[in-house]
Coordinates of C-alpha atoms in Angstrom, one line a residue:
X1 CA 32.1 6.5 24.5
X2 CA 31.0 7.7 28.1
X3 CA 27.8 7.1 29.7
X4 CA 27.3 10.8 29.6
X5 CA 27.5 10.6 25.7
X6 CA 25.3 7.3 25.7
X7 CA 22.6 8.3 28.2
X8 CA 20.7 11.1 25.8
X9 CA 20.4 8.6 22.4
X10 CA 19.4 6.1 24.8
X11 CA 16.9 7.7 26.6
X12 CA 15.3 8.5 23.4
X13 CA 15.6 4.9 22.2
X14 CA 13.6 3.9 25.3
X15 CA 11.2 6.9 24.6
X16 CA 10.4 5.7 21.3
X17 CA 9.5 2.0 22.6
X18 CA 6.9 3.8 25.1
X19 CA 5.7 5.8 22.2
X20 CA 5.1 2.2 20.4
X21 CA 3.5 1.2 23.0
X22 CA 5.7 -0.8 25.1
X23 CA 5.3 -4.3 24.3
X24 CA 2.8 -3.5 22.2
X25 CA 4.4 -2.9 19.2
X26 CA 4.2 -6.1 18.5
X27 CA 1.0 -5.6 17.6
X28 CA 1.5 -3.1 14.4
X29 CA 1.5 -3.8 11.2
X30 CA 0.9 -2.7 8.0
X31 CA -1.0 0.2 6.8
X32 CA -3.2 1.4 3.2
X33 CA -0.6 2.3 0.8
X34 CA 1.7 -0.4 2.2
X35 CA -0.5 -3.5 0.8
X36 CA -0.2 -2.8 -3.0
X37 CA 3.4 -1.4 -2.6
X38 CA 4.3 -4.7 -1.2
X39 CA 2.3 -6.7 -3.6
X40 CA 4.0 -5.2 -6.2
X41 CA 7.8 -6.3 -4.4
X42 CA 6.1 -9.7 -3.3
X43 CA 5.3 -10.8 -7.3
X44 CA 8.1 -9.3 -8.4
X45 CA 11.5 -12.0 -9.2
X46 CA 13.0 -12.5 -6.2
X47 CA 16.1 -10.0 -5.5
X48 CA 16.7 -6.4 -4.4
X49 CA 16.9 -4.6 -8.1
X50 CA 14.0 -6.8 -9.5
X51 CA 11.8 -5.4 -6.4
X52 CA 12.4 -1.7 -7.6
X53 CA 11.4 -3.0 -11.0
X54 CA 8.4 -4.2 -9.1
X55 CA 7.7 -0.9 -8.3
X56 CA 8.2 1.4 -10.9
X57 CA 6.4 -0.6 -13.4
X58 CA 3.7 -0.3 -11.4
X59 CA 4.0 3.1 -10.3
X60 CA 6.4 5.2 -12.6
X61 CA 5.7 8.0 -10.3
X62 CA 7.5 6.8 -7.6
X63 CA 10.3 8.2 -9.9
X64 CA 10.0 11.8 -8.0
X65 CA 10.7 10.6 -5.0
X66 CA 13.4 8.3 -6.1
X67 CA 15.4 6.7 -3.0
X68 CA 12.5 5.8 -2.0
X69 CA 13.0 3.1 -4.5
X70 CA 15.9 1.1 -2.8
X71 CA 15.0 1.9 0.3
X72 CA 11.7 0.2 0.4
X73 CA 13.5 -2.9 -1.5
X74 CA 16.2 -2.8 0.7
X75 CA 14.1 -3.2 3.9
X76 CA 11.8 -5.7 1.9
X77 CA 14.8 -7.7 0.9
X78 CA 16.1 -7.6 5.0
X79 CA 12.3 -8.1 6.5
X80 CA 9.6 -9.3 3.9
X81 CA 5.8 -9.4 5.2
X82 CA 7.4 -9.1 9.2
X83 CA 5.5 -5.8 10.3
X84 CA 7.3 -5.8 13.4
X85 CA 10.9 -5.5 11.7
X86 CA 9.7 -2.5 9.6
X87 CA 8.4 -0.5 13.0
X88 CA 11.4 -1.0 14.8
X89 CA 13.1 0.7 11.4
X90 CA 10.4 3.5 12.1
X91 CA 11.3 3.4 15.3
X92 CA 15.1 4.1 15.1
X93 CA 14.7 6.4 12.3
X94 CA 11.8 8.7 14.5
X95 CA 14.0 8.5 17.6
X96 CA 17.9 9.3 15.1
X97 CA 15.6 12.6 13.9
X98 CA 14.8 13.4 17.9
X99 CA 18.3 12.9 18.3
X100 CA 18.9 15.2 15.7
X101 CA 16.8 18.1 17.3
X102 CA 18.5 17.4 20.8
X103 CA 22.0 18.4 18.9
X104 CA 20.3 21.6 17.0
X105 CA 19.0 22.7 20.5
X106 CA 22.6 22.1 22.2
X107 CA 23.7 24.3 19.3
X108 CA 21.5 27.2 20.2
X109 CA 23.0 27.4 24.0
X110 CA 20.3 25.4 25.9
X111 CA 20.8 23.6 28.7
X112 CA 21.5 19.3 28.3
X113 CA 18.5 18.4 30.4
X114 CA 16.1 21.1 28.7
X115 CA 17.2 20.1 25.5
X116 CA 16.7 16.5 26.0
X117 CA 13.2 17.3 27.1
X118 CA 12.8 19.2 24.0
X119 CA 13.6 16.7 21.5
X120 CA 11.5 14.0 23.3
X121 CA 8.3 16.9 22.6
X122 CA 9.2 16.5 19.3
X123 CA 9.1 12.6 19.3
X124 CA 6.0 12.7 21.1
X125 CA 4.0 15.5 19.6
X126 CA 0.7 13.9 18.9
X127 CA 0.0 15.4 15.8
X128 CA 2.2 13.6 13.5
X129 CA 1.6 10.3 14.8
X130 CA 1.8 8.4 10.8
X131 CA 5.1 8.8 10.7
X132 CA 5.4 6.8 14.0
X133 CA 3.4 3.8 12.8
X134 CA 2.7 4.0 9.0
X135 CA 5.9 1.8 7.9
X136 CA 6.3 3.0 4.0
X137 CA 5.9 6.9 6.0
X138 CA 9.4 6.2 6.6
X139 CA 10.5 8.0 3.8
X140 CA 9.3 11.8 5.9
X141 CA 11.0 10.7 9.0
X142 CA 14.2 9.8 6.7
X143 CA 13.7 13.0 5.2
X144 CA 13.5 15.0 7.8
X145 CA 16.4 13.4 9.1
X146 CA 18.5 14.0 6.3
X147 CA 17.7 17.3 6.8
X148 CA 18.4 18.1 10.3
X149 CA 21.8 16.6 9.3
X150 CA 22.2 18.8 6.4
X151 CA 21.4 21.5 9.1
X152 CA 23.8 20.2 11.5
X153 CA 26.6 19.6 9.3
X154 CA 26.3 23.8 7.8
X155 CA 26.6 24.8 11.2
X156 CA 29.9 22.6 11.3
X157 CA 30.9 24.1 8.3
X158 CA 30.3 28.1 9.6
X159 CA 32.2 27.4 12.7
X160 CA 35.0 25.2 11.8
X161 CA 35.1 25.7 8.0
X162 CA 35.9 22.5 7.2
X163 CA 35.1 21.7 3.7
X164 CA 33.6 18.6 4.0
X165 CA 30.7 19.7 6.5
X166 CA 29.7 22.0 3.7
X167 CA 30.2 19.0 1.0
X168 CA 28.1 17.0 3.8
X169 CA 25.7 19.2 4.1
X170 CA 25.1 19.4 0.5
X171 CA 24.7 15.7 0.0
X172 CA 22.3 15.3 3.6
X173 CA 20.1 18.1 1.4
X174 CA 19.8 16.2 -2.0
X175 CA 19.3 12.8 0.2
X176 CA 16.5 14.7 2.3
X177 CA 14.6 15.9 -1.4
X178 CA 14.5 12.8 -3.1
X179 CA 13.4 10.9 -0.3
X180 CA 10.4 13.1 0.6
X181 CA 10.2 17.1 -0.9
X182 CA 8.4 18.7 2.0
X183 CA 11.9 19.9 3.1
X184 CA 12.9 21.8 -0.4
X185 CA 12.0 25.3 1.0
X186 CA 14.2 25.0 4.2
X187 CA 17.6 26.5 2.4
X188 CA 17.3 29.7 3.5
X189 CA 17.4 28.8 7.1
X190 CA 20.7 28.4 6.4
X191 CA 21.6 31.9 6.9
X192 CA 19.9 31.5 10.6
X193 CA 22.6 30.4 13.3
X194 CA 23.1 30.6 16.8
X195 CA 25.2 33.6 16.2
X196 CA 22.9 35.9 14.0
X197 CA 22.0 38.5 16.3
X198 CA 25.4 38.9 17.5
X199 CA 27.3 38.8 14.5
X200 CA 25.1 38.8 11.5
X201 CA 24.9 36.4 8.5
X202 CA 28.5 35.1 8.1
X203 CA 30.0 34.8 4.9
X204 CA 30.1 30.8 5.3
X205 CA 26.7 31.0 6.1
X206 CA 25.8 32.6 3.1
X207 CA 28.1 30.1 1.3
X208 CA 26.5 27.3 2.9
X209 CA 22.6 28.9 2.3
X210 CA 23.5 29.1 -1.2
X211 CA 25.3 25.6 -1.6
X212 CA 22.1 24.1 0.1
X213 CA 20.0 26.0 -2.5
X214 CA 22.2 24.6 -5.6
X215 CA 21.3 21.1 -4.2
X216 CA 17.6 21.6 -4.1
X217 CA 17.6 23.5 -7.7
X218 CA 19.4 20.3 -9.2
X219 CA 16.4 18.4 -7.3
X220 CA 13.5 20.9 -8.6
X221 CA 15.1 20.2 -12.3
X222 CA 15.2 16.6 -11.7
X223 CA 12.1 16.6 -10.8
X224 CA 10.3 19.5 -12.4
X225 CA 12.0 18.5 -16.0
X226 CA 13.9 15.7 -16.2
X227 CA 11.3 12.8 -14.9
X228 CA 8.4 14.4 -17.2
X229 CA 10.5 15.5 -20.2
X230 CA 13.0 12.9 -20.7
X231 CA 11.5 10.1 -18.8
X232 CA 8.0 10.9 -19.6
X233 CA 6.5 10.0 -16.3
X234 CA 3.4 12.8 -16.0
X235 CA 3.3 14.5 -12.9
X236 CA 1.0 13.7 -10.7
X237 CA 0.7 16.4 -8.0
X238 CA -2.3 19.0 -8.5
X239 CA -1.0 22.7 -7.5
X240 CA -3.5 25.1 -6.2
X241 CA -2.1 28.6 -6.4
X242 CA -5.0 30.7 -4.4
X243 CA -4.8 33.2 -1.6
X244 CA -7.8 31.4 0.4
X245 CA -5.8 27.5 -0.1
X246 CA -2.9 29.3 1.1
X247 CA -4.3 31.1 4.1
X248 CA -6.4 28.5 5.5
X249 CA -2.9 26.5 4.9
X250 CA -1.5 27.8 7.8
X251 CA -4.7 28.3 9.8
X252 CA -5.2 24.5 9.6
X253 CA -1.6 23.8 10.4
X254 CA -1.8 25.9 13.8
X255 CA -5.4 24.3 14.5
X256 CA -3.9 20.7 13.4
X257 CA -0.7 21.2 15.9
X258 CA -2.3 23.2 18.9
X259 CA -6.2 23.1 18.3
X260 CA -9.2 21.9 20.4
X261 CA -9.6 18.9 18.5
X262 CA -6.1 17.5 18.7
X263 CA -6.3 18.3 22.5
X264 CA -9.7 16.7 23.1
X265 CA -8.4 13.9 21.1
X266 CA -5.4 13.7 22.9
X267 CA -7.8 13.7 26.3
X268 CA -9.3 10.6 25.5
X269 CA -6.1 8.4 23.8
X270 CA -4.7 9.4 27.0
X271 CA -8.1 7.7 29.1
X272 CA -7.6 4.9 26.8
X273 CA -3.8 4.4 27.4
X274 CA -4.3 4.2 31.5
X275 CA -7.7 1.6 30.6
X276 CA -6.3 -0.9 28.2
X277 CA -2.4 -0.6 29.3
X278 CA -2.3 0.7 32.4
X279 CA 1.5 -0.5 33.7
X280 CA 2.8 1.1 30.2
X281 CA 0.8 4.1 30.2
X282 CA 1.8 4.9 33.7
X283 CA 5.8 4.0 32.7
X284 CA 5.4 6.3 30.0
X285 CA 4.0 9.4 32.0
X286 CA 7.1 8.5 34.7
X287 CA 9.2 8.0 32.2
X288 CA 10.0 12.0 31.0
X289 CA 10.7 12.7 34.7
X290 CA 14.0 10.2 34.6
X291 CA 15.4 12.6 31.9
X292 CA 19.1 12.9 32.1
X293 CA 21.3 15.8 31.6
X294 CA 22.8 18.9 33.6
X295 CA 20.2 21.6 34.3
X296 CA 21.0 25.4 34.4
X297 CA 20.5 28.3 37.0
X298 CA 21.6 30.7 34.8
X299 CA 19.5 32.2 32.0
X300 CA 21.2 32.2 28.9
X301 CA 21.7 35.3 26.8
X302 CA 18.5 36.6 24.8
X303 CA 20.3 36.4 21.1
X304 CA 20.8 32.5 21.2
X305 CA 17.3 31.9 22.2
X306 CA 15.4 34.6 19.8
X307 CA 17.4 32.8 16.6
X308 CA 16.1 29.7 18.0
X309 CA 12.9 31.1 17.6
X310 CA 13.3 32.2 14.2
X311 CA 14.6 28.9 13.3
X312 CA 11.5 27.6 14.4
X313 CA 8.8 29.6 13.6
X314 CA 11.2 29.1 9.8
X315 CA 10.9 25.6 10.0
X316 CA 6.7 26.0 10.8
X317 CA 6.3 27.9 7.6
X318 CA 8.4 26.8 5.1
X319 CA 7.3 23.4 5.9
X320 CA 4.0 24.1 5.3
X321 CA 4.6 25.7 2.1
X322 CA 4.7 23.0 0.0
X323 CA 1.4 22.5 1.7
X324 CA -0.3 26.0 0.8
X325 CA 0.7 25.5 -3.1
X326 CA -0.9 22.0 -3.4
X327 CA -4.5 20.5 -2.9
X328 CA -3.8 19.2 0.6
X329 CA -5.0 20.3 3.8
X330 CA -3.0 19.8 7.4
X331 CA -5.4 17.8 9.9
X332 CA -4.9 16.6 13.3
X333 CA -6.0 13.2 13.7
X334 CA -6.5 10.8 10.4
X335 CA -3.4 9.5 8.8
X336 CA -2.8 12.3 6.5
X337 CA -1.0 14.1 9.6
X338 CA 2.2 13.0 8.3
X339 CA 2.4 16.6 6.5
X340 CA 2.5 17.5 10.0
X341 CA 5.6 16.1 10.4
X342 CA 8.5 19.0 9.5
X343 CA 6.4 22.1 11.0
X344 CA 6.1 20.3 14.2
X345 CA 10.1 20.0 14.2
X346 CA 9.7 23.7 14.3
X347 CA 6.9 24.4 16.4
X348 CA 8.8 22.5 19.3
X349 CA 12.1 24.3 18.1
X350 CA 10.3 28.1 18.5
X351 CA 8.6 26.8 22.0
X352 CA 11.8 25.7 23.6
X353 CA 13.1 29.1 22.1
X354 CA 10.5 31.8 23.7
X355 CA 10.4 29.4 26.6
X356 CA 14.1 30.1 27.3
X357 CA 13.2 33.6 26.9
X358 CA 10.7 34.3 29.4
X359 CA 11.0 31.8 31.9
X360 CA 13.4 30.9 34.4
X361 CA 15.5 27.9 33.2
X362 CA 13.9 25.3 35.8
X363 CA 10.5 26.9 35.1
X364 CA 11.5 25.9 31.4
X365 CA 12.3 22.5 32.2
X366 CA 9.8 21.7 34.9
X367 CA 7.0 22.5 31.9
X368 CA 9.1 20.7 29.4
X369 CA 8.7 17.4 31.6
X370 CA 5.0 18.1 32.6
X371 CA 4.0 18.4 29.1
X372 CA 6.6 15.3 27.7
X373 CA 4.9 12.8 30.6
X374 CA 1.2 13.5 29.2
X375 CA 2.4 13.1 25.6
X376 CA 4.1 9.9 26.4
X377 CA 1.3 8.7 27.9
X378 CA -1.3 10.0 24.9
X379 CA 1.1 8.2 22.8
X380 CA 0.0 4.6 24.6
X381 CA -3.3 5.3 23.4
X382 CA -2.5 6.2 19.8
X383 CA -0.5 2.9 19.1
X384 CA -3.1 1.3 20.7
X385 CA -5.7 2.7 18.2
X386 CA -3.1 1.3 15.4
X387 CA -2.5 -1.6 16.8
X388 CA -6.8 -2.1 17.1
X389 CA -6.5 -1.5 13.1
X390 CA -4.2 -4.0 12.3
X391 CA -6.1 -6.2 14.7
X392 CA -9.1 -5.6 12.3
X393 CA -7.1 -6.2 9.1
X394 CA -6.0 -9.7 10.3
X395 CA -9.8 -10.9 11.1
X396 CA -10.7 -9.1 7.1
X397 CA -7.4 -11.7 6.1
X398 CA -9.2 -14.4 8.1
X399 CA -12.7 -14.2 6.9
X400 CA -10.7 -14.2 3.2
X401 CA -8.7 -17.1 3.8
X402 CA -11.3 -19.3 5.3
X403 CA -14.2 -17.9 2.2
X404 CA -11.4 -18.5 -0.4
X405 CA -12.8 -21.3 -1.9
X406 CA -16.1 -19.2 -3.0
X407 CA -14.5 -16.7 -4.1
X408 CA -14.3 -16.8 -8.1
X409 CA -10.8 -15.5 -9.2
X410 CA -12.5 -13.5 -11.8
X411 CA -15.2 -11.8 -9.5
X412 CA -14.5 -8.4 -7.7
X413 CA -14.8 -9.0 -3.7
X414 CA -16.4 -6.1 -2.2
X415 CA -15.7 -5.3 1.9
X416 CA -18.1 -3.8 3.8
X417 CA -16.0 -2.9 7.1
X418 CA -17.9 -2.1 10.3
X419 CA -15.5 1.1 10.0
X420 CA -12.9 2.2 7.7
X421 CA -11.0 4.1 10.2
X422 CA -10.2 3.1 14.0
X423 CA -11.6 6.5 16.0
X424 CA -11.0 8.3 12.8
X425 CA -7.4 7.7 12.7
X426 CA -5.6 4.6 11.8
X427 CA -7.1 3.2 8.2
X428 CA -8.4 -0.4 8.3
X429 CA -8.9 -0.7 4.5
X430 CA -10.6 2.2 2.7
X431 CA -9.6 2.0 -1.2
X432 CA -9.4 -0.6 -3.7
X433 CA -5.4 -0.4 -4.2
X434 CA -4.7 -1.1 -0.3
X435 CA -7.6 -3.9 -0.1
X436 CA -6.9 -5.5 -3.3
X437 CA -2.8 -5.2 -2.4
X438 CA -3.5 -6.8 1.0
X439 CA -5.6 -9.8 -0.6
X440 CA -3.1 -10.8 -3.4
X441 CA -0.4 -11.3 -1.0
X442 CA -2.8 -12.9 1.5
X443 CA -4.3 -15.4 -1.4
X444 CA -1.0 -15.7 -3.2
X445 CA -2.9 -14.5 -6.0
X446 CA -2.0 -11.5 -8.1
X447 CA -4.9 -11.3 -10.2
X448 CA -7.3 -10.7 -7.2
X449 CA -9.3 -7.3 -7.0
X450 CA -11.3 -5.9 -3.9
X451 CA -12.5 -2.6 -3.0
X452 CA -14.1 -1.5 0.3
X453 CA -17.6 0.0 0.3
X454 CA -17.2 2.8 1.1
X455 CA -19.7 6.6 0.6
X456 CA -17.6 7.5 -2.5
X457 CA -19.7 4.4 -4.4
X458 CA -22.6 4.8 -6.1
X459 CA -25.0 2.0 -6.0
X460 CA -27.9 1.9 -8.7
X461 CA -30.2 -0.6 -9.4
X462 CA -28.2 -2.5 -11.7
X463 CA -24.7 -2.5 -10.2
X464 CA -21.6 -0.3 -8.6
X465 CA -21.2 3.0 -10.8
X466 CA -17.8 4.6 -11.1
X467 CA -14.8 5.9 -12.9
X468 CA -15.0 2.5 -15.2
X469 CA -18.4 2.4 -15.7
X470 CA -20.9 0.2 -14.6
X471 CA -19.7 -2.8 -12.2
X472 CA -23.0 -5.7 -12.1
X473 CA -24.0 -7.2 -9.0
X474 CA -23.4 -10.2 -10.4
X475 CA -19.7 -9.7 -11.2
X476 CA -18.9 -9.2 -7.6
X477 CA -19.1 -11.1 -4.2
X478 CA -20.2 -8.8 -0.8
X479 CA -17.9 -10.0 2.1
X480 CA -19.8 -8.4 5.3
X481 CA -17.0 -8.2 7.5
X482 CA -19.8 -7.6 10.9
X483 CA -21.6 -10.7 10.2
X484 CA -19.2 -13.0 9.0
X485 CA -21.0 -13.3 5.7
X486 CA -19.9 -14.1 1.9
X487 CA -23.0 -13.7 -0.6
X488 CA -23.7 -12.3 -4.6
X489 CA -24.8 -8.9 -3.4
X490 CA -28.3 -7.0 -4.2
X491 CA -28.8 -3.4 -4.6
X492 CA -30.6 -3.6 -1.0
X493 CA -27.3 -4.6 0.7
X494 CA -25.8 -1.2 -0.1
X495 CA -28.8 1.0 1.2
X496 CA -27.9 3.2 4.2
X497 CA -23.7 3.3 2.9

């Protein structure tokens, strides 16, 4: 393979570190729903079947999205409780999906360096920063990867017609849906290629639009009929089919993606970068600049770059879809920005398009590499705000390990947390499955149960009030993570949260 053909994955590979933060990653770990899920593997009998027992004993749903299930117990069979081994997975598998939209952009006619510069926007893009640190996420950036790969391989299949690409594509579809569905409405992007405007919707096009459709019916029947019906695992999605929830879907998603807030946000992770890693932060801005790749002189011709567009703006809606029908909302900063994910695949698909349209190529690229070297950088500050949250959750393990003695197996440890979230982003511990997951493995214990005190508790006179009913004072233990303190709680304690 020739250094030419090794420079753009690598290049990305690099870009990826930065966006960990350099050296830096070390300092990641794990992250809310990733405690119980890997209680459940850690009490489970040893062995890579037995941990997917683990799992779907304890959480039949996970039968929806089911390769999650070997997946997970695959990497917790390779790498156990070692946080770092399970980011540099995230890691690859963000920077093989960049890859990925490098060799869609090649596709649509523009130039290497440009291109380059477009898929490292994508890597970078600040409002889908999860997937880039929440490890058990890994399943949308494996999705989407699948599916720029099912993508990839149709247009293959329309230009060669080789059988297998479409058989390829096909399989890349039903991997993508059962390892995250955000994807399922993409199929009919299949009739978009680089060709469209010159030659219309090709015959294998349409064949391959409608393969990729057959796959993702036999997914909506798996998972519409055959996991509720035959397996009897109840759904457990809520679907909210009104015109305002499906509106403000998509005026969320372009606010989440391109608002004020994720800017101003962006403003000061990028201030934080350059004050706590200065040498990394300032690598990272330099680094977009090294790009390599041949540039262009020559504008390309308009019908490459206006499908490009529609492929994009495609991608942007349809992967908010499964959005607008459910009871989720698209946000820019907290950790839910995962849905963010897929439409910001196309949002930086339809830029690089209508760039190529209206501006001269090295105009294109110049802005390409301005905007990649701030979002390097703002990406510095964003691990560094994960990194501060796992940095919280050890000192939470600490004051737990050296209290354990006083804690009574058969009292509930509540966790009053200076903050739940790190600047509103990264969770420290903010439920009572990702606490109580964290301290079983942490005690060795699978019979312990926390929960964090959080607003959604109600504290009467006589004890915690909730879904089970009334919790007493006395049946707990307050662990007030600020002051270092283990004690029976009073009502008083809980005044002011």
């Amino acid at each position: 393979m020739s250094r030419r053909t090794l420079a753009p994955p690598l290049f990305l590979l690099a870009a990826a570190f930065l966006c960990y933060g350099g050296p830096a990653i070390t300092r990641l770990g794990f992250y809310h729903d990733d405690w119980i899920l890997l209680s459940y593997m850690r009490f489970a009998p040893a062995g890579f079947v037995p941990a997917m027992d683990g799992l779907l004993l304890n959480i039949p749903s996970l039968w929806f999205r089911p390769l999650g299930l070997p997946l997970y117990s695959l990497l917790y069979l390779l790498f156990g409780l070692n946080p770092i081994s399970w980011q540099a997975c995230l890691l690859l598998t963000n920077a093989l999906a960049a890859f990925a939209i490098l060799r869609i952009l090649l596709r649509f006619a523009v130039p290497e360096r440009t291109a380059l510069l477009g898929s490292l926007l994508f890597l970078c893009w600040p409002s889908k920063d999860a997937t880039m640190f929440w490890p058990f996420v890994i399943i949308n950036s494996a999705s989407l990867l699948a599916m720029l790969a099912a993508y990839l391989a149709h247009l293959d299949f329309v230009e060669t017609g080789r059988r297998r690409s479409l058989a390829l594509s096909a399989a890349a579809v039903a991997v993508s849906l059962t390892l995250y569905d955000q994807c399922v409405f993409l199929f009919p992007l299949w009739l978009v290629t680089p060709s469209l405007l010159e030659k219309g919707v090709s015959a294998r096009a349409k064949l391959g639009a409608a393969t990729a459709a057959t796959a993702t019916a036999a997914y909506l029947l798996f998972k519409l009929v055959f996991v509720p019906y035959v397996l009897l695992v109840p759904f457990n999605k809520t679907f909210t089919l009104t015109a305002h929830h499906f509106l403000m879907t998509y005026l969320r998603g372009v606010e989440a993606n391109l608002g004020p807030r994720l800017i101003l946000f962006c403003l000061r992770s990028l201030h934080a970068a350059f004050a706590a890693a200065p040498f990394v932060a300032a690598t990272a801005a330099a680094f977009a600049w090294l790009a390599p790749g041949r540039s262009s002189e020559d504008r390309p011709r308009p019908e490459a770059p206006v499908a490009l567009v529609l492929l994009g703006a495609g991608v942007f809606l349809l992967g908010y879809l499964p959005i607008a029908v459910s009871d989720y909302w698209p946000t820019p900063i907290d950790h839910t920005n995962r849905i963010n994910q897929v439409p910001a695949a196309g949002l930086v698909l339809a830029l690089i398009g209508a760039g190529a349209l209206v501006l001269e190529p090295r105009r294109l690229e110049r802005a390409a590499v301005l905007l990649a070297s701030v979002l390097l950088a703002v990406h510095v500050g964003l691990a560094g705000i994960w990194a501060e949250s796992y940095r919280r959750q050890i000192e939470v393990r600490e004051l737990i390990l050296a209290n354990l003695s006083r804690w009574p197996a058969d009292k509930l440890l509540l966790v009053m947390l200076p903050e739940r979230y790190v600047n509103g982003k990264a969770p420290v511990f903010d439920a009572p499955y990702d606490i109580s997951g964290a301290a079983r493995i942490w005690t060795g214990d699978e019979a312990r149960r926390a929960d964090t005190v959080t607003p959604r508790m109600v504290f009467a006179p006589g004890g915690i009030s909730g879904a089970s009913g009334l919790i007493p004072y006395g049946s707990t233990l307050l662990l007030d993570v600020r002051r270092g303190l283990l004690k029976i709680p009073e009502h008083r304690d809980f005044q002011g949260n």
